[in-house]
Structure formats: structure tokens, C-alpha cells
Amino acid sequence: MLVVMKQGATAAQIDAVCQWIRDKGYTAQPMPGAQRTAVGLVGNDGRVDGSPLEDFPGVAEVIYVSNPYKQVSREWKQETTIVEIAPGVRFGGSEVPIIAGPCSVENEQQIVTAARQVKAAGAVALRGGAFKPRSSPYSFQGMGLEGLKLLKLAKQETGLPIVTEAMDEAGAELVAEYADMIQIGARNMQNYSLLKTAGKLKKPVLLKRGMAATIQDLLLSAEYLLAEGNPNVVLCERGLRSFDTASRNLFDLTAIPVVQQLSHLPIVADPSHGTGRRDKVLPMSRAAIAAGADGILIEVHPQPEKAMSDGAQSQTPAQFAETVVQLKRVAEAIGRRIAG
């Protein structure tokens, strides 16, 4: 439920609404806007009768949020949320940031070289996995803490903010010490303990859609983060598991405008995982920008043929540079621009 106050409502009138909500056993969340303040009722899993509030001084209207997800919905907040992970690196505005880097951190030379190369081409943030959830227990699992330290070194060398994945609660707290944005991967989208921990940490979160998750599933997972007090959430479309073997996943571009209609949270696209094929990353990156994506994630490796994970979908530095050039043209055609 959302209580919209009249323009010019006093602090005392807003406090009275908040107190009524608290007296009912729920949490009141005031949300000042450009013209007026709204007060959200948080903590209910069903409809609350807010009719008494309609007669409170300063109340304009009471809106019942119909979706099972509340705080992430457009009903709750009309304006798109802007998530800033570093000075000048924002998701949800007219500029479209590009996050790029290798799937995994492998050694110092690899990650620092990759960071320099993607920055030179136009990326404004560096991705790289220190912890890697893999389908096979025998595959490379990442360097862990040492990988985080190398990411920090790459940031010191280039100034690029870091986006990297956490696999569990303890890992989330560790990642929060080193990274500017915690990634929650597709396999952990419904790891609710991890979501709660990441929400409490208040660090910006990149939440990837699960391989078989509906859009409602994705938004409900995001609700866990906001329910813990973390509004800095960016959603990510990264492809769904399909029966077709022509590509690694089915890249669901329709999810971008659908999510933007349903939620105020920004959504970015990951065409690398979305296709699993290096030659398909460029065309699907262009398509994602045209569809309105608020950012792009691209895997780039100095030597993809030697990558310890996901080499087949990683662009070379030269391919990435050409991708950025083309994405700038597409963004300009729809009235946006590539950040940086």
C-alpha cells in the first residue's frame, strides 16, 4: 500500500500517517518526491485496509499495490531508480554504462591487462570473477580472496570500479570489502539467505535472472534486497535455458521493456552469457541497446583461446573496441549515449 500525500503536506501530517502504519504492526517508509511525498507500507503479504487514512489531513490518495512484489514495482515508485556504483557510473539514466572484463580472474597480468584494454575501448567498470559457481565441481572455481586482491590492484591501476560475484553469505561480506558492486549470479538468484545478506550490506547489487526464472521470479528476488533496506539494485537479463542448441542460452530481449514497464529498477543485458558465442555478442549488444537496456555486460579476455572459463563467448580486445564504436551509434539513434 502506498499513501500519497498532498503537495505541501506538513511534516506533522506525514508523521501521523507513519504512526498509523506503525501502530498496525508494519513499517512506514516515507519517500519524498519532487512534488510530493509518498509513504509506503512495508511488511504485509496481503491487502491492508487503508481507508481510514483517506480522511487524514494532507493525504491525497491511498494506492493499493496489486503485484506480489511491492517496493520494486512502478506502482510503488514511478521514476526510474538511478543506481550509482562510482562517481559518474550510473545505471538508469540517459547514459548507458558498459561493464567489461574476463569471466574469471586468472593472474595479475591477465586482469590488469584486461582492465587497461577495456578502459581504453570505452568500458566504465570492470567485471571479473574471483568466486566462480560452475556446473562441474572439477572446473576452475576462481581464485577467491586472492582474486579479489587482484581486482583491487586492477582498480588502482585503471580507476575502474569493480563488479564481481558473491556465492554465499560470507563471500558477500568479503566481496563488499573489495568491490563497488556485488553480483548475484543466475544460479543464486533465489538464494534468499544470500539476498538478505546483500540487502543488509547496502552495497549496490547486480541481480542476474535465473536460467529458468520468470520475470516475476526475478522481481520477487529483487524485493528481498529492497525489503532489507537496499534500494541500489540493478537487474540483468542473461539468457534462459532452452531446448535449442544453436546458442548457449535463449537471450530474452523482450524482458528489457517488460521489466521497465513493471519496475522502476534499471535493467542491463549480458549478451555474452545470453548467447554463449563470441560472434553473436556484437549483434545482440546492438539489439539490447535498441531495446532500451540501461547497461551492457561483455566478457573480454586478452587471449580468449587461453581463458580458464567461458573463452568461447569472450571477445578479443579488438572486437570489444569495435563493439563499443557500434553501440555508440545505436545509442545515439534512440536518444541515449554510451557512458564514458
Coordinates of C-alpha atoms in Angstrom, one line a residue:
M1 CA 0.0 0.0 0.0
L2 CA 1.2 3.5 -0.9
V3 CA -0.2 6.7 0.8
V4 CA 0.3 9.7 -1.5
M5 CA 0.4 13.0 0.4
K6 CA -0.9 16.2 -1.0
Q7 CA 1.6 18.8 -2.3
G8 CA 2.6 20.9 0.7
A9 CA 1.7 18.3 3.3
T10 CA 3.4 19.1 6.6
A11 CA 5.9 17.0 8.4
A12 CA 3.4 16.5 11.2
Q13 CA 0.8 15.2 8.7
I14 CA 3.3 12.8 7.3
D15 CA 4.4 11.6 10.7
A16 CA 0.7 10.9 11.6
V17 CA 0.4 8.6 8.6
C18 CA 3.7 6.9 9.6
Q19 CA 2.5 6.4 13.1
W20 CA -0.8 4.9 12.0
I21 CA 1.1 2.4 9.9
R22 CA 3.5 1.5 12.8
D23 CA 0.5 1.1 15.1
K24 CA -0.8 -1.6 12.8
G25 CA 2.5 -3.5 13.1
Y26 CA 4.0 -2.6 9.8
T27 CA 7.0 -0.5 8.7
A28 CA 6.4 3.0 7.3
Q29 CA 8.7 4.2 4.6
P30 CA 8.5 7.9 3.6
M31 CA 9.6 8.6 0.1
P32 CA 10.0 12.4 -0.6
G33 CA 9.4 13.3 -4.3
A34 CA 10.0 16.3 -6.4
Q35 CA 6.4 17.5 -5.9
R36 CA 5.0 15.5 -3.0
T37 CA 5.8 12.8 -0.5
A38 CA 4.5 9.2 -0.5
V39 CA 4.6 6.8 2.4
G40 CA 4.9 3.1 1.7
L41 CA 3.6 0.4 4.0
V42 CA 6.2 -2.4 4.2
G43 CA 5.8 -5.8 5.7
N44 CA 2.4 -7.0 4.6
D45 CA 1.8 -10.1 2.4
G46 CA -1.8 -9.3 1.8
R47 CA -4.2 -6.3 1.4
V48 CA -4.3 -3.9 4.3
D49 CA -7.4 -1.7 4.7
G50 CA -6.1 1.8 4.4
S51 CA -9.5 3.5 4.1
P52 CA -9.1 5.3 7.4
L53 CA -6.0 7.1 6.0
E54 CA -8.1 8.7 3.3
D55 CA -9.5 11.1 5.9
F56 CA -6.2 12.0 7.4
P57 CA -5.2 15.7 6.9
G58 CA -2.7 16.0 4.0
V59 CA -3.5 12.7 2.4
A60 CA -4.3 12.8 -1.4
E61 CA -5.0 9.2 -2.1
V62 CA -4.3 5.6 -1.0
I63 CA -3.0 3.3 -3.7
Y64 CA -3.1 -0.5 -3.3
V65 CA -0.1 -2.2 -4.9
S66 CA -1.6 -5.2 -6.8
N67 CA 1.6 -7.0 -7.6
P68 CA 3.2 -9.6 -5.2
Y69 CA 6.4 -7.6 -5.4
K70 CA 5.9 -4.2 -3.8
Q71 CA 8.9 -1.9 -3.5
V72 CA 10.3 -2.8 -6.9
S73 CA 7.1 -2.1 -8.8
R74 CA 6.2 1.0 -10.8
E75 CA 3.1 1.3 -8.7
W76 CA 5.4 1.9 -5.7
K77 CA 7.7 4.4 -7.5
Q78 CA 7.1 6.0 -10.9
E79 CA 10.5 7.4 -11.5
T80 CA 13.3 5.1 -12.6
T81 CA 15.8 4.5 -9.9
I82 CA 19.3 5.7 -10.6
V83 CA 22.0 3.4 -9.2
E84 CA 25.5 4.9 -8.9
I85 CA 28.3 2.5 -8.2
A86 CA 31.1 5.0 -8.5
P87 CA 31.4 8.8 -9.4
G88 CA 29.9 9.2 -12.9
V89 CA 29.0 5.5 -13.3
R90 CA 25.2 5.4 -13.1
F91 CA 22.5 2.9 -14.3
G92 CA 19.0 4.1 -15.1
G93 CA 19.7 7.5 -16.7
S94 CA 20.2 8.6 -20.3
E95 CA 23.8 7.3 -20.3
V96 CA 24.4 3.6 -20.8
P97 CA 27.4 2.2 -19.0
I98 CA 29.4 -0.8 -20.3
I99 CA 30.9 -3.3 -17.9
A100 CA 33.6 -5.4 -19.4
G101 CA 36.3 -7.9 -18.5
P102 CA 37.1 -11.6 -18.3
C103 CA 34.9 -14.2 -16.9
S104 CA 37.4 -15.1 -14.3
V105 CA 40.4 -13.5 -12.6
E106 CA 43.3 -15.8 -13.5
N107 CA 46.5 -14.0 -12.6
E108 CA 47.8 -10.4 -12.1
Q109 CA 49.0 -9.8 -15.7
Q110 CA 45.7 -11.1 -17.2
I111 CA 43.3 -9.0 -15.1
V112 CA 45.4 -5.8 -15.2
T113 CA 45.9 -6.1 -18.9
A114 CA 42.2 -6.7 -19.5
A115 CA 41.3 -3.7 -17.3
R116 CA 43.6 -1.4 -19.3
Q117 CA 42.3 -2.7 -22.6
V118 CA 38.6 -2.4 -21.8
K119 CA 39.0 1.0 -20.3
A120 CA 40.9 2.2 -23.4
A121 CA 38.0 0.9 -25.6
G122 CA 35.3 2.7 -23.5
A123 CA 34.2 0.5 -20.6
V124 CA 33.5 2.3 -17.3
A125 CA 33.5 -0.7 -15.0
L126 CA 35.5 -3.9 -14.7
R127 CA 33.9 -7.4 -14.3
G128 CA 35.8 -10.5 -13.3
G129 CA 35.0 -13.5 -11.2
A130 CA 37.0 -14.2 -8.1
F131 CA 34.4 -16.8 -7.0
K132 CA 33.0 -18.9 -9.8
P133 CA 30.0 -21.2 -9.4
R134 CA 30.5 -23.9 -12.0
S135 CA 28.3 -26.7 -13.2
S136 CA 31.2 -29.2 -12.8
P137 CA 33.0 -29.5 -9.4
Y138 CA 36.2 -30.1 -11.4
S139 CA 36.1 -26.8 -13.4
F140 CA 38.1 -23.8 -12.3
Q141 CA 36.3 -22.3 -9.3
G142 CA 38.1 -19.0 -9.2
M143 CA 41.0 -17.6 -7.1
G144 CA 38.8 -16.5 -4.1
L145 CA 40.4 -13.8 -1.9
E146 CA 43.5 -13.6 -4.0
G147 CA 41.3 -12.9 -7.0
L148 CA 39.6 -10.0 -5.1
K149 CA 43.0 -8.6 -4.2
L150 CA 44.0 -8.7 -7.9
L151 CA 40.7 -6.9 -8.8
K152 CA 41.6 -4.2 -6.3
L153 CA 45.0 -3.9 -7.9
A154 CA 43.4 -3.6 -11.4
K155 CA 41.2 -0.8 -10.0
Q156 CA 44.2 1.0 -8.6
E157 CA 45.9 0.8 -12.0
T158 CA 42.9 1.9 -14.1
G159 CA 40.4 3.6 -11.8
L160 CA 37.6 1.3 -13.0
P161 CA 35.0 0.3 -10.3
I162 CA 34.7 -3.4 -9.7
V163 CA 31.7 -5.7 -10.3
T164 CA 32.2 -9.3 -9.1
E165 CA 30.1 -12.2 -7.9
A166 CA 29.4 -13.5 -4.4
M167 CA 28.3 -17.1 -4.0
D168 CA 27.3 -17.2 -0.3
E169 CA 26.7 -15.0 2.7
A170 CA 30.3 -15.0 3.9
G171 CA 31.5 -14.3 0.4
A172 CA 29.1 -11.4 0.0
E173 CA 30.7 -9.7 3.0
L174 CA 34.1 -10.3 1.6
V175 CA 33.2 -9.0 -1.9
A176 CA 31.7 -5.9 -0.3
E177 CA 35.1 -5.0 1.1
Y178 CA 36.8 -5.1 -2.3
A179 CA 34.1 -4.4 -5.0
D180 CA 31.9 -1.5 -5.9
M181 CA 29.0 -3.7 -6.8
I182 CA 28.1 -7.2 -5.7
Q183 CA 26.9 -9.5 -8.5
I184 CA 24.4 -12.3 -7.6
G185 CA 24.6 -14.8 -10.4
A186 CA 21.9 -16.7 -12.2
R187 CA 22.4 -19.8 -10.1
N188 CA 21.9 -17.8 -6.9
M189 CA 19.0 -15.6 -7.9
Q190 CA 16.8 -17.4 -5.5
N191 CA 19.3 -17.9 -2.7
Y192 CA 17.3 -16.0 -0.3
S193 CA 19.8 -16.0 2.5
L194 CA 22.4 -14.5 0.2
L195 CA 19.8 -11.9 -1.0
K196 CA 19.0 -10.9 2.6
T197 CA 22.7 -10.6 3.4
A198 CA 23.4 -8.5 0.3
G199 CA 20.4 -6.3 1.1
K200 CA 21.8 -5.6 4.6
L201 CA 25.2 -4.7 3.3
K202 CA 23.7 -1.8 1.3
K203 CA 26.3 -2.2 -1.4
P204 CA 24.9 -1.8 -5.0
V205 CA 23.8 -5.2 -6.3
L206 CA 23.7 -6.6 -9.8
L207 CA 21.0 -9.3 -9.8
K208 CA 21.0 -11.7 -12.7
R209 CA 17.9 -13.5 -13.9
G210 CA 18.0 -17.3 -13.2
M211 CA 18.3 -19.7 -16.1
A212 CA 14.7 -20.8 -15.8
A213 CA 13.2 -17.8 -13.9
T214 CA 10.2 -15.9 -14.9
I215 CA 10.2 -12.1 -14.8
Q216 CA 8.0 -12.2 -11.7
D217 CA 10.6 -14.6 -10.1
L218 CA 13.3 -12.0 -10.8
L219 CA 11.3 -9.1 -9.4
L220 CA 10.4 -11.1 -6.2
S221 CA 14.1 -11.8 -5.7
A222 CA 14.9 -8.1 -6.1
E223 CA 12.1 -7.5 -3.5
Y224 CA 14.2 -9.4 -0.9
L225 CA 17.1 -6.9 -1.4
L226 CA 14.8 -3.8 -1.1
A227 CA 13.0 -5.3 1.9
E228 CA 16.3 -5.3 3.7
G229 CA 16.8 -1.6 3.0
N230 CA 19.0 -1.7 -0.1
P231 CA 17.4 0.3 -3.0
N232 CA 20.6 0.1 -5.1
V233 CA 19.6 -2.8 -7.3
V234 CA 20.3 -3.3 -11.0
L235 CA 18.6 -6.3 -12.7
C236 CA 20.3 -8.3 -15.5
E237 CA 18.9 -10.3 -18.4
R238 CA 21.5 -13.0 -19.2
G239 CA 19.6 -15.6 -21.2
L240 CA 17.3 -18.6 -20.4
R241 CA 17.9 -22.3 -20.8
S242 CA 16.3 -23.5 -23.9
F243 CA 15.8 -26.7 -25.9
D244 CA 17.7 -25.2 -28.9
T245 CA 21.5 -26.0 -29.0
A246 CA 22.2 -23.3 -31.7
S247 CA 23.3 -21.0 -28.8
R248 CA 24.2 -21.5 -25.2
N249 CA 21.0 -19.7 -24.0
L250 CA 17.9 -18.0 -25.3
F251 CA 18.6 -14.3 -24.9
D252 CA 15.3 -12.8 -23.9
L253 CA 15.4 -9.2 -25.2
T254 CA 11.7 -8.8 -24.5
A255 CA 12.4 -8.9 -20.8
I256 CA 14.0 -5.4 -21.1
P257 CA 10.9 -3.4 -22.0
V258 CA 8.7 -5.7 -19.9
V259 CA 10.8 -5.1 -16.7
Q260 CA 10.9 -1.4 -17.4
Q261 CA 7.2 -1.3 -17.6
L262 CA 6.7 -3.3 -14.3
S263 CA 9.6 -2.0 -12.2
H264 CA 11.5 1.2 -11.5
L265 CA 14.8 -0.7 -11.2
P266 CA 17.2 -0.4 -14.1
I267 CA 17.9 -3.4 -16.2
V268 CA 21.1 -4.3 -18.1
A269 CA 21.9 -7.0 -20.6
D270 CA 24.6 -9.7 -20.7
P271 CA 24.8 -10.8 -24.4
S272 CA 28.0 -12.9 -23.6
H273 CA 26.1 -15.4 -21.3
G274 CA 22.9 -14.7 -23.3
T275 CA 24.3 -16.3 -26.4
G276 CA 27.5 -18.1 -25.3
R277 CA 29.1 -17.3 -28.7
R278 CA 31.6 -14.7 -29.4
D279 CA 30.3 -13.9 -32.9
K280 CA 26.8 -13.3 -31.5
V281 CA 27.9 -10.8 -28.8
L282 CA 28.1 -7.8 -31.1
P283 CA 24.7 -8.1 -32.8
M284 CA 22.9 -8.9 -29.6
S285 CA 24.6 -6.0 -27.8
R286 CA 23.3 -3.7 -30.5
A287 CA 19.8 -5.2 -30.2
A288 CA 19.9 -4.8 -26.4
I289 CA 20.8 -1.1 -26.6
A290 CA 18.0 -0.6 -29.2
A291 CA 15.6 -2.4 -26.8
G292 CA 16.4 0.1 -24.1
A293 CA 18.9 -1.7 -21.8
D294 CA 20.3 0.5 -19.1
G295 CA 23.8 -1.1 -19.4
I296 CA 25.7 -3.8 -21.1
L297 CA 28.0 -6.6 -19.7
I298 CA 30.5 -8.0 -22.1
E299 CA 33.2 -10.6 -21.4
V300 CA 36.5 -9.6 -22.8
H301 CA 39.8 -11.6 -22.4
P302 CA 43.3 -10.6 -23.7
Q303 CA 43.6 -14.2 -25.1
P304 CA 40.2 -15.9 -25.2
E305 CA 41.6 -19.1 -26.5
K306 CA 43.6 -19.5 -23.3
A307 CA 40.8 -18.4 -20.9
M308 CA 40.2 -20.7 -18.0
S309 CA 36.4 -20.2 -18.3
D310 CA 34.0 -19.0 -21.0
G311 CA 36.6 -18.4 -23.6
A312 CA 34.1 -19.2 -26.4
Q313 CA 31.9 -16.3 -25.5
S314 CA 34.7 -13.8 -24.7
Q315 CA 35.5 -11.1 -27.2
T316 CA 39.1 -10.1 -28.0
P317 CA 40.1 -6.5 -27.1
A318 CA 39.9 -5.5 -30.8
Q319 CA 36.4 -7.0 -31.1
F320 CA 35.3 -5.2 -27.9
A321 CA 36.6 -1.9 -29.2
E322 CA 34.6 -2.3 -32.4
T323 CA 31.5 -3.2 -30.4
V324 CA 31.7 0.0 -28.4
V325 CA 32.0 2.0 -31.6
Q326 CA 28.9 0.4 -32.9
L327 CA 27.0 0.7 -29.7
K328 CA 27.6 4.4 -29.6
R329 CA 25.8 4.8 -32.9
V330 CA 22.8 2.7 -31.8
A331 CA 22.5 4.6 -28.5
E332 CA 22.6 8.0 -30.4
A333 CA 19.9 6.8 -32.7
I334 CA 17.5 6.3 -29.8
G335 CA 18.4 9.5 -27.9
R336 CA 20.9 8.0 -25.4
R337 CA 24.6 7.8 -25.2
I338 CA 27.2 5.3 -24.1
A339 CA 28.8 6.5 -20.8
G340 CA 32.4 7.4 -20.6

